GROMACS .gro file of C-alpha atoms in nm:
model
  357
    1UNK     CA    1   0.000   0.000   0.000
    2UNK     CA    2   0.141   0.337  -0.102
    3UNK     CA    3   0.170   0.600   0.173
    4UNK     CA    4  -0.088   0.881   0.151
    5UNK     CA    5   0.021   1.185  -0.042
    6UNK     CA    6   0.078   1.506   0.148
    7UNK     CA    7   0.178   1.861   0.073
    8UNK     CA    8   0.389   1.876   0.389
    9UNK     CA    9   0.759   1.913   0.335
   10UNK     CA   10   1.062   1.943   0.558
   11UNK     CA   11   1.118   2.310   0.633
   12UNK     CA   12   1.421   2.289   0.860
   13UNK     CA   13   1.775   2.162   0.840
   14UNK     CA   14   1.797   1.854   1.066
   15UNK     CA   15   2.174   1.899   1.084
   16UNK     CA   16   2.139   2.225   1.281
   17UNK     CA   17   2.210   2.159   1.648
   18UNK     CA   18   2.199   2.375   1.958
   19UNK     CA   19   2.217   2.386   2.335
   20UNK     CA   20   1.930   2.625   2.406
   21UNK     CA   21   1.678   2.379   2.550
   22UNK     CA   22   1.590   2.011   2.566
   23UNK     CA   23   1.257   2.130   2.423
   24UNK     CA   24   1.436   2.196   2.094
   25UNK     CA   25   1.492   1.824   2.040
   26UNK     CA   26   1.250   1.624   1.829
   27UNK     CA   27   1.048   1.321   1.933
   28UNK     CA   28   1.218   0.991   2.013
   29UNK     CA   29   1.156   0.730   1.740
   30UNK     CA   30   1.010   0.483   1.992
   31UNK     CA   31   0.755   0.746   2.098
   32UNK     CA   32   0.665   0.817   1.735
   33UNK     CA   33   0.618   0.444   1.681
   34UNK     CA   34   0.388   0.427   1.982
   35UNK     CA   35   0.180   0.714   1.845
   36UNK     CA   36   0.139   0.527   1.518
   37UNK     CA   37   0.025   0.214   1.706
   38UNK     CA   38  -0.236   0.418   1.895
   39UNK     CA   39  -0.373   0.563   1.571
   40UNK     CA   40  -0.654   0.415   1.367
   41UNK     CA   41  -0.999   0.305   1.472
   42UNK     CA   42  -1.214   0.475   1.732
   43UNK     CA   43  -1.140   0.506   2.103
   44UNK     CA   44  -1.355   0.670   2.369
   45UNK     CA   45  -1.258   1.034   2.414
   46UNK     CA   46  -1.152   1.234   2.722
   47UNK     CA   47  -0.947   0.963   2.889
   48UNK     CA   48  -1.182   0.664   2.874
   49UNK     CA   49  -0.957   0.498   2.616
   50UNK     CA   50  -0.752   0.181   2.660
   51UNK     CA   51  -0.418   0.362   2.653
   52UNK     CA   52  -0.502   0.599   2.937
   53UNK     CA   53  -0.637   0.305   3.135
   54UNK     CA   54  -0.315   0.111   3.090
   55UNK     CA   55  -0.106   0.417   3.174
   56UNK     CA   56  -0.249   0.402   3.526
   57UNK     CA   57  -0.092   0.058   3.574
   58UNK     CA   58   0.241   0.183   3.441
   59UNK     CA   59   0.236   0.487   3.670
   60UNK     CA   60   0.156   0.270   3.972
   61UNK     CA   61   0.453   0.053   3.889
   62UNK     CA   62   0.674   0.358   3.936
   63UNK     CA   63   0.492   0.547   4.211
   64UNK     CA   64   0.295   0.295   4.414
   65UNK     CA   65  -0.050   0.139   4.415
   66UNK     CA   66  -0.223   0.458   4.525
   67UNK     CA   67  -0.090   0.678   4.244
   68UNK     CA   68  -0.325   0.819   3.983
   69UNK     CA   69  -0.222   1.000   3.663
   70UNK     CA   70  -0.412   1.283   3.497
   71UNK     CA   71  -0.255   1.348   3.153
   72UNK     CA   72  -0.238   1.712   3.045
   73UNK     CA   73  -0.102   1.907   2.750
   74UNK     CA   74   0.203   2.079   2.898
   75UNK     CA   75   0.412   2.150   3.205
   76UNK     CA   76   0.257   2.484   3.292
   77UNK     CA   77  -0.084   2.323   3.275
   78UNK     CA   78   0.032   2.040   3.499
   79UNK     CA   79   0.165   2.283   3.759
   80UNK     CA   80  -0.142   2.506   3.755
   81UNK     CA   81  -0.382   2.212   3.788
   82UNK     CA   82  -0.174   2.048   4.062
   83UNK     CA   83  -0.137   2.364   4.268
   84UNK     CA   84  -0.506   2.449   4.237
   85UNK     CA   85  -0.592   2.102   4.364
   86UNK     CA   86  -0.371   2.154   4.670
   87UNK     CA   87  -0.485   2.504   4.773
   88UNK     CA   88  -0.790   2.693   4.886
   89UNK     CA   89  -0.886   3.023   4.724
   90UNK     CA   90  -0.689   3.206   4.993
   91UNK     CA   91  -0.391   2.973   4.970
   92UNK     CA   92  -0.029   3.044   4.888
   93UNK     CA   93   0.262   2.833   4.760
   94UNK     CA   94   0.617   2.863   4.893
   95UNK     CA   95   0.877   2.812   4.621
   96UNK     CA   96   1.232   2.903   4.527
   97UNK     CA   97   1.273   3.243   4.366
   98UNK     CA   98   1.419   3.064   4.062
   99UNK     CA   99   1.127   2.820   4.034
  100UNK     CA  100   0.973   2.773   3.692
  101UNK     CA  101   0.629   2.848   3.835
  102UNK     CA  102   0.762   3.189   3.939
  103UNK     CA  103   0.978   3.304   3.648
  104UNK     CA  104   0.882   3.104   3.338
  105UNK     CA  105   0.507   3.050   3.335
  106UNK     CA  106   0.384   3.399   3.251
  107UNK     CA  107   0.218   3.436   3.589
  108UNK     CA  108  -0.015   3.143   3.513
  109UNK     CA  109  -0.018   2.995   3.866
  110UNK     CA  110  -0.125   3.332   4.006
  111UNK     CA  111  -0.341   3.464   3.721
  112UNK     CA  112  -0.503   3.138   3.610
  113UNK     CA  113  -0.466   2.933   3.928
  114UNK     CA  114  -0.570   3.218   4.155
  115UNK     CA  115  -0.305   3.151   4.415
  116UNK     CA  116  -0.017   3.349   4.564
  117UNK     CA  117   0.350   3.254   4.526
  118UNK     CA  118   0.573   3.322   4.826
  119UNK     CA  119   0.927   3.310   4.693
  120UNK     CA  120   1.256   3.244   4.871
  121UNK     CA  121   1.604   3.326   4.741
  122UNK     CA  122   1.830   3.020   4.730
  123UNK     CA  123   2.201   2.980   4.649
  124UNK     CA  124   2.150   2.678   4.423
  125UNK     CA  125   1.780   2.656   4.339
  126UNK     CA  126   1.708   2.421   4.630
  127UNK     CA  127   1.478   2.486   4.924
  128UNK     CA  128   1.557   2.368   5.275
  129UNK     CA  129   1.341   2.360   5.589
  130UNK     CA  130   1.525   2.670   5.711
  131UNK     CA  131   1.459   2.857   5.387
  132UNK     CA  132   1.095   2.750   5.386
  133UNK     CA  133   1.053   2.905   5.729
  134UNK     CA  134   1.125   3.248   5.582
  135UNK     CA  135   0.774   3.234   5.435
  136UNK     CA  136   0.604   2.969   5.651
  137UNK     CA  137   0.411   3.187   5.894
  138UNK     CA  138   0.091   3.385   5.936
  139UNK     CA  139  -0.164   3.107   5.893
  140UNK     CA  140  -0.414   3.289   6.114
  141UNK     CA  141  -0.343   3.631   5.969
  142UNK     CA  142  -0.632   3.724   5.738
  143UNK     CA  143  -0.416   3.999   5.586
  144UNK     CA  144  -0.169   3.747   5.443
  145UNK     CA  145  -0.215   3.470   5.187
  146UNK     CA  146  -0.208   3.141   5.378
  147UNK     CA  147   0.095   2.917   5.309
  148UNK     CA  148  -0.056   2.581   5.216
  149UNK     CA  149   0.193   2.421   4.978
  150UNK     CA  150   0.568   2.391   4.935
  151UNK     CA  151   0.665   2.343   4.569
  152UNK     CA  152   1.009   2.213   4.474
  153UNK     CA  153   1.156   2.137   4.133
  154UNK     CA  154   1.350   1.816   4.068
  155UNK     CA  155   1.593   1.862   3.916
  156UNK     CA  156   1.601   2.235   3.982
  157UNK     CA  157   1.603   2.515   3.730
  158UNK     CA  158   1.976   2.557   3.804
  159UNK     CA  159   2.054   2.196   3.721
  160UNK     CA  160   2.101   2.085   4.081
  161UNK     CA  161   1.942   1.774   4.228
  162UNK     CA  162   1.774   1.710   4.564
  163UNK     CA  163   1.875   1.388   4.739
  164UNK     CA  164   1.592   1.168   4.871
  165UNK     CA  165   1.688   1.269   5.226
  166UNK     CA  166   1.664   1.638   5.136
  167UNK     CA  167   1.315   1.590   4.992
  168UNK     CA  168   1.213   1.385   5.296
  169UNK     CA  169   1.327   1.665   5.528
  170UNK     CA  170   1.122   1.918   5.329
  171UNK     CA  171   0.814   1.697   5.332
  172UNK     CA  172   0.835   1.629   5.705
  173UNK     CA  173   0.884   2.000   5.774
  174UNK     CA  174   0.599   2.107   5.546
  175UNK     CA  175   0.360   1.843   5.676
  176UNK     CA  176   0.452   1.941   6.031
  177UNK     CA  177   0.318   2.288   5.950
  178UNK     CA  178   0.003   2.142   5.793
  179UNK     CA  179   0.125   2.218   5.441
  180UNK     CA  180   0.139   1.987   5.139
  181UNK     CA  181   0.426   1.924   4.898
  182UNK     CA  182   0.423   1.953   4.519
  183UNK     CA  183   0.715   1.844   4.304
  184UNK     CA  184   0.761   1.996   3.958
  185UNK     CA  185   0.915   1.702   3.774
  186UNK     CA  186   0.962   1.851   3.429
  187UNK     CA  187   1.304   1.680   3.430
  188UNK     CA  188   1.234   1.415   3.691
  189UNK     CA  189   1.394   1.147   3.473
  190UNK     CA  190   1.725   1.337   3.466
  191UNK     CA  191   1.718   1.362   3.845
  192UNK     CA  192   1.656   0.989   3.887
  193UNK     CA  193   1.934   0.910   3.641
  194UNK     CA  194   2.170   1.141   3.825
  195UNK     CA  195   2.089   0.989   4.165
  196UNK     CA  196   2.072   0.635   4.023
  197UNK     CA  197   1.754   0.565   4.219
  198UNK     CA  198   1.392   0.495   4.120
  199UNK     CA  199   1.170   0.801   4.088
  200UNK     CA  200   0.967   0.679   4.386
  201UNK     CA  201   1.275   0.720   4.608
  202UNK     CA  202   1.234   1.098   4.612
  203UNK     CA  203   0.859   1.125   4.558
  204UNK     CA  204   0.597   0.901   4.721
  205UNK     CA  205   0.852   0.718   4.936
  206UNK     CA  206   0.951   1.040   5.115
  207UNK     CA  207   0.617   1.218   5.138
  208UNK     CA  208   0.554   1.418   4.817
  209UNK     CA  209   0.179   1.463   4.774
  210UNK     CA  210   0.146   1.557   4.407
  211UNK     CA  211   0.389   1.539   4.116
  212UNK     CA  212   0.395   1.717   3.781
  213UNK     CA  213   0.548   1.447   3.562
  214UNK     CA  214   0.739   1.568   3.258
  215UNK     CA  215   0.757   1.386   2.927
  216UNK     CA  216   0.827   1.652   2.665
  217UNK     CA  217   1.184   1.729   2.771
  218UNK     CA  218   1.262   1.357   2.775
  219UNK     CA  219   1.160   1.260   2.422
  220UNK     CA  220   0.783   1.299   2.401
  221UNK     CA  221   0.611   1.501   2.128
  222UNK     CA  222   0.393   1.677   2.384
  223UNK     CA  223   0.218   1.588   2.705
  224UNK     CA  224   0.279   1.568   3.079
  225UNK     CA  225   0.074   1.436   3.368
  226UNK     CA  226  -0.035   1.538   3.713
  227UNK     CA  227   0.037   1.234   3.930
  228UNK     CA  228  -0.155   1.231   4.255
  229UNK     CA  229   0.045   1.038   4.513
  230UNK     CA  230  -0.165   1.125   4.817
  231UNK     CA  231  -0.533   1.126   4.727
  232UNK     CA  232  -0.628   1.282   5.061
  233UNK     CA  233  -0.426   1.592   4.968
  234UNK     CA  234  -0.633   1.692   4.664
  235UNK     CA  235  -0.991   1.743   4.564
  236UNK     CA  236  -1.182   1.749   4.236
  237UNK     CA  237  -0.882   1.683   4.013
  238UNK     CA  238  -1.079   1.588   3.706
  239UNK     CA  239  -1.295   1.898   3.732
  240UNK     CA  240  -0.992   2.124   3.777
  241UNK     CA  241  -0.822   1.971   3.475
  242UNK     CA  242  -1.122   2.049   3.254
  243UNK     CA  243  -1.168   2.395   3.405
  244UNK     CA  244  -0.800   2.468   3.335
  245UNK     CA  245  -0.834   2.371   2.966
  246UNK     CA  246  -0.601   2.071   3.010
  247UNK     CA  247  -0.844   1.789   2.925
  248UNK     CA  248  -0.746   1.636   2.590
  249UNK     CA  249  -1.031   1.489   2.389
  250UNK     CA  250  -0.798   1.246   2.209
  251UNK     CA  251  -0.612   1.167   2.529
  252UNK     CA  252  -0.483   0.834   2.400
  253UNK     CA  253  -0.215   1.026   2.208
  254UNK     CA  254  -0.083   1.181   2.528
  255UNK     CA  255  -0.108   0.863   2.732
  256UNK     CA  256   0.062   0.637   2.480
  257UNK     CA  257   0.366   0.865   2.475
  258UNK     CA  258   0.404   0.847   2.852
  259UNK     CA  259   0.353   0.472   2.834
  260UNK     CA  260   0.626   0.444   2.570
  261UNK     CA  261   0.866   0.631   2.799
  262UNK     CA  262   0.774   0.455   3.123
  263UNK     CA  263   0.667   0.100   3.040
  264UNK     CA  264   1.027  -0.009   3.002
  265UNK     CA  265   1.343   0.200   3.036
  266UNK     CA  266   1.325   0.456   2.758
  267UNK     CA  267   1.276   0.737   3.012
  268UNK     CA  268   1.597   0.633   3.188
  269UNK     CA  269   1.802   0.574   2.873
  270UNK     CA  270   1.712   0.916   2.740
  271UNK     CA  271   1.786   1.089   3.069
  272UNK     CA  272   2.116   0.912   3.126
  273UNK     CA  273   2.234   1.004   2.780
  274UNK     CA  274   2.141   1.372   2.821
  275UNK     CA  275   2.317   1.381   3.159
  276UNK     CA  276   2.628   1.215   3.016
  277UNK     CA  277   2.644   1.472   2.737
  278UNK     CA  278   2.619   1.753   2.994
  279UNK     CA  279   2.911   1.600   3.184
  280UNK     CA  280   3.111   1.579   2.862
  281UNK     CA  281   3.027   1.942   2.790
  282UNK     CA  282   3.128   2.051   3.140
  283UNK     CA  283   3.460   1.869   3.116
  284UNK     CA  284   3.534   2.037   2.785
  285UNK     CA  285   3.436   2.380   2.912
  286UNK     CA  286   3.648   2.351   3.226
  287UNK     CA  287   3.955   2.335   3.003
  288UNK     CA  288   3.875   2.672   2.846
  289UNK     CA  289   4.050   2.959   3.022
  290UNK     CA  290   3.816   3.243   3.110
  291UNK     CA  291   3.498   3.033   3.137
  292UNK     CA  292   3.350   2.968   3.481
  293UNK     CA  293   3.097   2.693   3.556
  294UNK     CA  294   2.850   2.837   3.807
  295UNK     CA  295   2.671   2.538   3.963
  296UNK     CA  296   2.736   2.166   4.010
  297UNK     CA  297   2.654   1.982   3.687
  298UNK     CA  298   2.422   1.714   3.822
  299UNK     CA  299   2.172   1.665   3.541
  300UNK     CA  300   2.154   1.783   3.178
  301UNK     CA  301   2.230   2.155   3.225
  302UNK     CA  302   2.554   2.352   3.234
  303UNK     CA  303   2.547   2.710   3.363
  304UNK     CA  304   2.853   2.918   3.283
  305UNK     CA  305   2.987   3.273   3.290
  306UNK     CA  306   3.196   3.410   3.004
  307UNK     CA  307   3.251   3.741   2.824
  308UNK     CA  308   2.930   3.881   2.680
  309UNK     CA  309   3.076   3.942   2.335
  310UNK     CA  310   3.201   3.586   2.315
  311UNK     CA  311   2.853   3.454   2.392
  312UNK     CA  312   2.699   3.677   2.124
  313UNK     CA  313   2.939   3.547   1.860
  314UNK     CA  314   2.895   3.188   1.975
  315UNK     CA  315   2.517   3.222   1.954
  316UNK     CA  316   2.552   3.279   1.580
  317UNK     CA  317   2.699   2.929   1.554
  318UNK     CA  318   2.499   2.745   1.820
  319UNK     CA  319   2.167   2.848   1.970
  320UNK     CA  320   2.157   2.898   2.349
  321UNK     CA  321   2.016   3.148   2.597
  322UNK     CA  322   2.153   3.401   2.839
  323UNK     CA  323   2.046   3.322   3.195
  324UNK     CA  324   2.158   3.655   3.341
  325UNK     CA  325   2.270   3.873   3.053
  326UNK     CA  326   2.402   4.154   3.273
  327UNK     CA  327   2.635   3.914   3.453
  328UNK     CA  328   2.729   3.723   3.138
  329UNK     CA  329   2.568   3.400   3.264
  330UNK     CA  330   2.445   3.148   3.008
  331UNK     CA  331   2.268   2.813   3.013
  332UNK     CA  332   2.360   2.518   2.792
  333UNK     CA  333   2.116   2.225   2.779
  334UNK     CA  334   2.170   1.873   2.650
  335UNK     CA  335   1.891   1.648   2.525
  336UNK     CA  336   1.829   1.280   2.455
  337UNK     CA  337   1.956   1.328   2.099
  338UNK     CA  338   2.267   1.537   2.177
  339UNK     CA  339   2.572   1.361   2.035
  340UNK     CA  340   2.936   1.356   2.132
  341UNK     CA  341   3.012   1.533   1.804
  342UNK     CA  342   2.762   1.807   1.898
  343UNK     CA  343   2.939   1.861   2.229
  344UNK     CA  344   3.290   1.846   2.087
  345UNK     CA  345   3.198   2.084   1.805
  346UNK     CA  346   3.051   2.331   2.051
  347UNK     CA  347   3.355   2.320   2.279
  348UNK     CA  348   3.582   2.374   1.978
  349UNK     CA  349   3.372   2.673   1.870
  350UNK     CA  350   3.384   2.812   2.224
  351UNK     CA  351   3.763   2.788   2.227
  352UNK     CA  352   3.783   2.967   1.892
  353UNK     CA  353   3.558   3.251   2.004
  354UNK     CA  354   3.742   3.289   2.335
  355UNK     CA  355   4.072   3.309   2.148
  356UNK     CA  356   3.927   3.563   1.905
  357UNK     CA  357   3.802   3.772   2.196
   0.00000   0.00000   0.00000
C-alpha cells in the first residue's frame, strides 16, 4: 500500500544543532512508533480509552499502588492544575525564587490558578526547611495569603538535584506545619538518572503529595501528567483539569507517549544520555581559560559565565540562551539526541571565540 500523499515538506535543516533547551529536540523514534500504534480506529474520548487506562498501571509501577495519573497538554498546565488542587482560594505556595512556576510561566499559577506565590532566594535553586521558614508563617493572619503548599523542582532550574533525604526533610517539615508538597518534575527522569535511584525514592517514598510528571523534555512530542500520590491531599482533580483547559479529547495520544517512555526503560536511557552529554560538555568547558561553571553539573544543564561578546558570537553558531545577561551568565542544555560530536563541536567553537576575543 502506497503511503498517503501530502503537501507537507521538511522546512528545517535537521543537521542544525543547539544547546538552548531540551525542548528543541525532536520526538524519540520509539515514541513516534507508539503514536502510530495508537492511531486508527475509534477510542472513547476524554481519557476513557484503553491507553489511558493502561497508563495508570504503568504509573503505579513507578509510584505505588495509590498513584493516579491525569494526563495534560504541557508543564505549565500540569503545575497550575496540581497547585489548584492543593490550595484553597486564599492559599499560597512557597517556592524558590528561581522556580519555573515563578519566572517562566507567565504568571499562570497566580493569574489562572488564583493563588499566591511566596518566593525564597536560594544559592543553588534548592529549598531547605530553614529557607521554607522564611515564608512559613501567618496562617491565622487574614491579611496574608495562607501558606498551604511547598513546591520544589526536581531537578532544579539551576541543574542541581535534591537527594531523597533532602526531599524527605522538606516533606516532614511542610507536613509538620500542615502544608502539602508539590514536586515539579519537568526533568524528573534526569534527576533519577543522576541519583541512580527509582523516581519513587524521592517522591511518594519520602512524602511528596502531588507530582507534575514531565515527558516533553525527555523525548515525548507533547504531554505531561499530574500524578496524585496522596489522594487525601487533593480534591476534584478531574474537574480542575477540565476547568484549566487541560483535558485532551484524544487523550490516548498523550497517554501512549508516557507509556512508551515509562513501560520499560526509555525514560531512563534518554535521561542518562542527556546527563552524560552535559558532563562531557562541562569537562570540555572547564579546560577553556576564562569560562566559569557556576553550579554543580548534576543533570543535563551547564550554567557558565563568560565574556558577553564571546557569547553573542557563539550564539551565531549554536543556539543557546543568556540566563543573566548583565552578569554574562548562560545556560547550555543537553537532550536525549545530543551527540558527542555536537558537544565536541561546541567546545571547539567556544575555544575559537574565546581566542578571538
